[in-house]
Amino acid sequence: MYQRKTTNLIQSLLLATLLSNVLIVSACSAESSNTTILSNKNTAAEIYELGLAYYEGDSVPQDYEKAFSLFKKSADQEYVEAQFNLGVMYENGVGVNQDYKKAMQSYLSAADNGDFDAQNNIGSLYYFGKSVDQNYAKALDWYTKAADKDVGIAQFNIGGLYENGYGVPQDYDMALEWYTKAADQELDVAQLNIGGLYENGYGVPQDYDTAFEWYKKAADQGNQEASNRIGRLVMNDKIDDTGITIYSTQETGLTLGDIEEPL
């Protein structure tokens, strides 16, 4: 459930991608997925798992409205996963009319119950100014709460704030530090942005080979932009292309010969 936002090379590419629109899907058993009849005896967890089944179309027809209704029943019983996913559905208008204020309320409830991903998403609402005045300082505060609990997306987002100087002085060293924490958790966009720092020499000596190594980590996870950047490095004679054959994701099936020179 990602929203793609294209930015130029020196921006934090895909900062909008992972900020808030991720539905955290908890694993549910086949038995819970087949629980299609509810009674007053069902626990909040069982209600949530059935909602998840409807959301995914797992053993039942996919039905976002039913999923939303079940998540709400579970959230009303203080079940934290339901509170979080309810916020995601409100924020994205899935199964319900889009409502950022209700999304914020749901995220706050989840955060109060210890959901660190909800803390990240609250930060995103402040970052984008959804239901609240845009406030980078508050966004950073909420991101930090989540990042301190090793939420990789939040660590990435903090890196983006420092790289661009949003709400903080622009600081490439701090950007690299936070991107590296996220990259250590195999977050492809963090690996991509580290590659960008090395390609451009921002906060580090310009090093195309190191940039390639980071781009490759991201490309190996299917990151299309990283694949494109590798292709451009080769075409601009920045790196040795020996042994490099594929520069695009499997979905496109493109190879180096399909990539044109940038304008």
Short mmCIF file of C-alpha atoms in Angstrom, two decimals:
data_model
loop_
_atom_site.label_atom_id
_atom_site.label_comp_id
_atom_site.label_asym_id
_atom_site.label_seq_id
_atom_site.Cartn_x
_atom_site.Cartn_y
_atom_site.Cartn_z
CA MET A 1 0.00 0.00 0.00
CA TYR A 2 2.73 2.43 -1.01
CA GLN A 3 2.30 5.84 -2.59
CA ARG A 4 5.08 6.60 -5.05
CA LYS A 5 6.52 10.08 -5.15
CA THR A 6 9.25 10.89 -7.63
CA THR A 7 11.99 13.24 -6.47
CA ASN A 8 15.26 14.24 -8.05
CA LEU A 9 18.60 12.63 -7.25
CA ILE A 10 19.55 14.92 -4.37
CA GLN A 11 16.20 14.58 -2.64
CA SER A 12 15.30 11.72 -0.33
CA LEU A 13 13.71 9.56 -2.98
CA LEU A 14 10.46 7.96 -1.89
CA LEU A 15 10.27 9.80 1.41
CA ALA A 16 6.54 9.75 0.88
CA THR A 17 6.61 6.09 0.00
CA LEU A 18 7.22 4.60 3.39
CA LEU A 19 6.09 7.35 5.68
CA SER A 20 2.62 6.25 6.54
CA ASN A 21 0.71 4.20 4.07
CA VAL A 22 1.84 0.75 5.09
CA LEU A 23 -0.68 -1.75 6.37
CA ILE A 24 1.12 -3.91 8.89
CA VAL A 25 -0.31 -7.35 8.34
CA SER A 26 0.00 -9.69 11.26
CA ALA A 27 0.26 -13.35 10.43
CA CYS A 28 -2.97 -15.20 11.01
CA SER A 29 -3.43 -18.94 11.04
CA ALA A 30 -5.49 -20.89 8.53
CA GLU A 31 -7.85 -21.75 11.34
CA SER A 32 -8.50 -18.11 12.20
CA SER A 33 -8.93 -17.22 8.54
CA ASN A 34 -11.74 -19.74 8.29
CA THR A 35 -13.59 -18.31 11.29
CA THR A 36 -16.45 -16.73 9.39
CA ILE A 37 -19.13 -16.64 12.09
CA LEU A 38 -18.86 -14.22 14.98
CA SER A 39 -20.60 -14.33 18.30
CA ASN A 40 -20.41 -12.39 21.52
CA LYS A 41 -17.85 -14.94 22.67
CA ASN A 42 -15.28 -14.02 20.03
CA THR A 43 -12.20 -12.29 21.39
CA ALA A 44 -10.87 -9.02 20.01
CA ALA A 45 -8.01 -10.98 18.46
CA GLU A 46 -10.39 -13.36 16.68
CA ILE A 47 -12.45 -10.45 15.36
CA TYR A 48 -9.29 -8.77 14.13
CA GLU A 49 -8.03 -11.90 12.41
CA LEU A 50 -11.32 -12.32 10.58
CA GLY A 51 -11.09 -8.69 9.49
CA LEU A 52 -7.60 -9.39 8.23
CA ALA A 53 -8.90 -12.37 6.27
CA TYR A 54 -11.49 -10.15 4.58
CA TYR A 55 -8.88 -7.50 3.89
CA GLU A 56 -6.58 -10.01 2.19
CA GLY A 57 -9.26 -12.23 0.69
CA ASP A 58 -7.83 -15.15 2.64
CA SER A 59 -10.35 -18.04 2.63
CA VAL A 60 -13.17 -15.49 2.26
CA PRO A 61 -14.05 -13.03 -0.55
CA GLN A 62 -12.01 -9.85 -0.28
CA ASP A 63 -14.24 -7.17 1.22
CA TYR A 64 -12.66 -3.96 2.53
CA GLU A 65 -15.88 -2.71 4.08
CA LYS A 66 -16.29 -5.89 6.12
CA ALA A 67 -12.62 -5.72 7.04
CA PHE A 68 -13.05 -2.16 8.24
CA SER A 69 -16.16 -3.05 10.27
CA LEU A 70 -14.37 -5.94 11.96
CA PHE A 71 -11.25 -3.91 12.64
CA LYS A 72 -13.43 -1.28 14.28
CA LYS A 73 -15.15 -3.86 16.50
CA SER A 74 -11.77 -5.14 17.57
CA ALA A 75 -10.31 -1.64 18.00
CA ASP A 76 -13.24 -0.67 20.23
CA GLN A 77 -11.96 -3.43 22.53
CA GLU A 78 -8.52 -1.81 22.62
CA TYR A 79 -6.89 -4.38 20.34
CA VAL A 80 -3.79 -2.52 19.19
CA GLU A 81 -3.28 -4.14 15.77
CA ALA A 82 -6.87 -3.28 14.87
CA GLN A 83 -6.41 0.30 16.05
CA PHE A 84 -3.38 0.67 13.82
CA ASN A 85 -4.96 -0.89 10.73
CA LEU A 86 -8.12 1.14 11.27
CA GLY A 87 -5.93 4.23 11.07
CA VAL A 88 -4.38 3.02 7.82
CA MET A 89 -7.81 2.46 6.27
CA TYR A 90 -9.02 5.89 7.37
CA GLU A 91 -5.87 7.52 6.04
CA ASN A 92 -6.08 5.85 2.65
CA GLY A 93 -9.84 5.76 2.26
CA VAL A 94 -9.95 1.97 1.98
CA GLY A 95 -13.32 0.50 2.95
CA VAL A 96 -14.34 3.85 4.40
CA ASN A 97 -14.33 7.51 3.44
CA GLN A 98 -10.89 9.05 3.79
CA ASP A 99 -10.67 10.88 7.10
CA TYR A 100 -7.29 12.06 8.36
CA LYS A 101 -8.63 13.19 11.73
CA LYS A 102 -10.01 9.73 12.46
CA ALA A 103 -6.77 8.23 11.17
CA MET A 104 -4.88 10.35 13.68
CA GLN A 105 -7.22 9.31 16.48
CA SER A 106 -6.75 5.64 15.63
CA TYR A 107 -2.98 5.98 15.41
CA LEU A 108 -2.87 7.82 18.74
CA SER A 109 -4.88 5.03 20.36
CA ALA A 110 -2.50 2.44 18.94
CA ALA A 111 0.53 4.48 20.00
CA ASP A 112 -0.85 4.74 23.53
CA ASN A 113 -1.03 0.96 23.51
CA GLY A 114 2.61 0.64 22.50
CA ASP A 115 2.44 0.38 18.71
CA PHE A 116 5.67 1.87 17.41
CA ASP A 117 4.59 1.84 13.75
CA ALA A 118 1.65 4.03 14.76
CA GLN A 119 4.15 6.52 16.18
CA ASN A 120 5.84 6.65 12.79
CA ASN A 121 2.53 7.23 11.04
CA ILE A 122 1.60 10.04 13.39
CA GLY A 123 4.88 11.63 12.42
CA SER A 124 3.88 11.30 8.79
CA LEU A 125 0.58 13.07 9.34
CA TYR A 126 2.56 15.96 10.81
CA TYR A 127 5.08 15.77 7.96
CA PHE A 128 2.40 16.09 5.30
CA GLY A 129 0.05 18.31 7.31
CA LYS A 130 -2.85 15.86 7.17
CA SER A 131 -5.55 16.80 9.73
CA VAL A 132 -2.94 18.96 11.49
CA ASP A 133 -0.76 21.91 10.59
CA GLN A 134 2.40 20.76 8.86
CA ASN A 135 5.09 20.60 11.49
CA TYR A 136 8.47 19.00 10.76
CA ALA A 137 9.60 19.34 14.37
CA LYS A 138 6.64 17.30 15.61
CA ALA A 139 7.17 14.85 12.78
CA LEU A 140 10.76 14.38 13.92
CA ASP A 141 9.63 13.91 17.50
CA TRP A 142 7.23 11.11 16.58
CA TYR A 143 9.66 9.52 14.14
CA THR A 144 12.29 9.49 16.88
CA LYS A 145 9.96 7.67 19.27
CA ALA A 146 9.55 4.92 16.67
CA ALA A 147 13.17 4.96 15.49
CA ASP A 148 14.39 4.45 19.04
CA LYS A 149 12.43 1.18 18.96
CA ASP A 150 14.21 0.14 15.76
CA VAL A 151 11.36 0.90 13.36
CA GLY A 152 13.32 1.02 10.11
CA ILE A 153 10.85 3.22 8.25
CA ALA A 154 11.09 5.85 10.98
CA GLN A 155 14.89 5.72 10.87
CA PHE A 156 14.72 6.24 7.12
CA ASN A 157 12.34 9.17 7.52
CA ILE A 158 14.64 10.88 10.00
CA GLY A 159 17.45 10.48 7.51
CA GLY A 160 15.28 12.18 4.91
CA LEU A 161 14.62 15.12 7.19
CA TYR A 162 18.34 15.63 7.75
CA GLU A 163 19.27 15.16 4.10
CA ASN A 164 16.81 17.82 3.00
CA GLY A 165 17.03 20.12 6.02
CA TYR A 166 13.35 19.81 6.89
CA GLY A 167 12.81 21.02 10.44
CA VAL A 168 16.51 20.54 11.20
CA PRO A 169 19.73 21.98 9.79
CA GLN A 170 20.75 20.08 6.67
CA ASP A 171 23.27 17.51 7.84
CA TYR A 172 24.47 14.78 5.48
CA ASP A 173 26.42 13.03 8.24
CA MET A 174 23.26 12.64 10.28
CA ALA A 175 21.35 11.58 7.19
CA LEU A 176 23.92 8.85 6.52
CA GLU A 177 23.80 7.73 10.15
CA TRP A 178 20.03 7.28 10.11
CA TYR A 179 19.92 5.79 6.63
CA THR A 180 22.53 3.26 7.72
CA LYS A 181 20.40 2.19 10.68
CA ALA A 182 17.49 1.60 8.32
CA ALA A 183 19.69 -0.08 5.72
CA ASP A 184 20.93 -2.48 8.39
CA GLN A 185 17.33 -3.66 8.52
CA GLU A 186 17.43 -4.27 4.75
CA LEU A 187 15.22 -1.29 3.89
CA ASP A 188 15.81 -0.85 0.17
CA VAL A 189 15.04 2.87 -0.04
CA ALA A 190 17.60 3.55 2.69
CA GLN A 191 20.17 1.59 0.70
CA LEU A 192 19.18 3.61 -2.35
CA ASN A 193 19.65 6.93 -0.58
CA ILE A 194 23.03 5.92 0.83
CA GLY A 195 24.05 5.17 -2.73
CA GLY A 196 22.87 8.64 -3.69
CA LEU A 197 25.04 10.25 -1.03
CA TYR A 198 28.12 8.43 -2.32
CA GLU A 199 27.32 9.08 -5.97
CA ASN A 200 27.04 12.81 -5.34
CA GLY A 201 29.66 13.14 -2.60
CA TYR A 202 27.25 14.50 -0.03
CA GLY A 203 28.82 14.19 3.42
CA VAL A 204 31.19 11.53 2.10
CA PRO A 205 33.92 11.43 -0.56
CA GLN A 206 32.37 10.87 -3.98
CA ASP A 207 32.75 7.18 -4.70
CA TYR A 208 30.93 5.59 -7.62
CA ASP A 209 31.96 2.06 -6.71
CA THR A 210 30.53 2.41 -3.22
CA ALA A 211 27.43 4.01 -4.69
CA PHE A 212 27.07 0.99 -6.96
CA GLU A 213 27.39 -1.43 -4.05
CA TRP A 214 24.55 0.30 -2.20
CA TYR A 215 22.41 0.59 -5.32
CA LYS A 216 22.93 -3.11 -5.96
CA LYS A 217 21.69 -3.97 -2.47
CA ALA A 218 18.50 -2.04 -3.19
CA ALA A 219 18.16 -3.34 -6.75
CA ASP A 220 18.49 -6.92 -5.52
CA GLN A 221 15.33 -6.25 -3.50
CA GLY A 222 13.48 -5.07 -6.60
CA ASN A 223 14.01 -1.31 -6.23
CA GLN A 224 13.50 0.05 -9.75
CA GLU A 225 15.15 3.42 -9.16
CA ALA A 226 18.30 1.71 -7.89
CA SER A 227 18.35 -0.43 -11.03
CA ASN A 228 18.04 2.66 -13.20
CA ARG A 229 20.86 4.40 -11.37
CA ILE A 230 23.17 1.44 -11.87
CA GLY A 231 22.42 1.57 -15.57
CA ARG A 232 23.24 5.26 -15.72
CA LEU A 233 26.50 4.77 -13.82
CA VAL A 234 27.55 2.20 -16.42
CA MET A 235 26.42 4.27 -19.39
CA ASN A 236 28.28 7.31 -18.07
CA ASP A 237 31.45 5.20 -17.61
CA LYS A 238 31.45 5.74 -13.85
CA ILE A 239 31.89 2.06 -13.02
CA ASP A 240 33.18 -1.06 -14.73
CA ASP A 241 30.27 -2.98 -16.19
CA THR A 242 32.05 -6.35 -16.17
CA GLY A 243 29.62 -8.99 -14.97
CA ILE A 244 26.72 -6.57 -14.79
CA THR A 245 23.89 -7.60 -17.08
CA ILE A 246 20.51 -6.73 -15.57
CA TYR A 247 19.65 -3.25 -14.34
CA SER A 248 15.92 -3.37 -14.00
CA THR A 249 13.45 -5.33 -11.97
CA GLN A 250 11.92 -8.56 -13.15
CA GLU A 251 8.57 -6.85 -13.68
CA THR A 252 9.94 -4.76 -16.56
CA GLY A 253 12.40 -7.26 -17.92
CA LEU A 254 14.65 -4.42 -19.07
CA THR A 255 18.37 -4.76 -19.55
CA LEU A 256 21.12 -2.20 -20.05
CA GLY A 257 20.35 -1.87 -23.74
CA ASP A 258 16.81 -0.76 -22.92
CA ILE A 259 17.89 2.15 -20.74
CA GLU A 260 18.29 5.46 -22.53
CA GLU A 261 20.67 8.24 -21.61
CA PRO A 262 19.12 10.67 -19.10
CA LEU A 263 18.07 14.00 -20.54
#
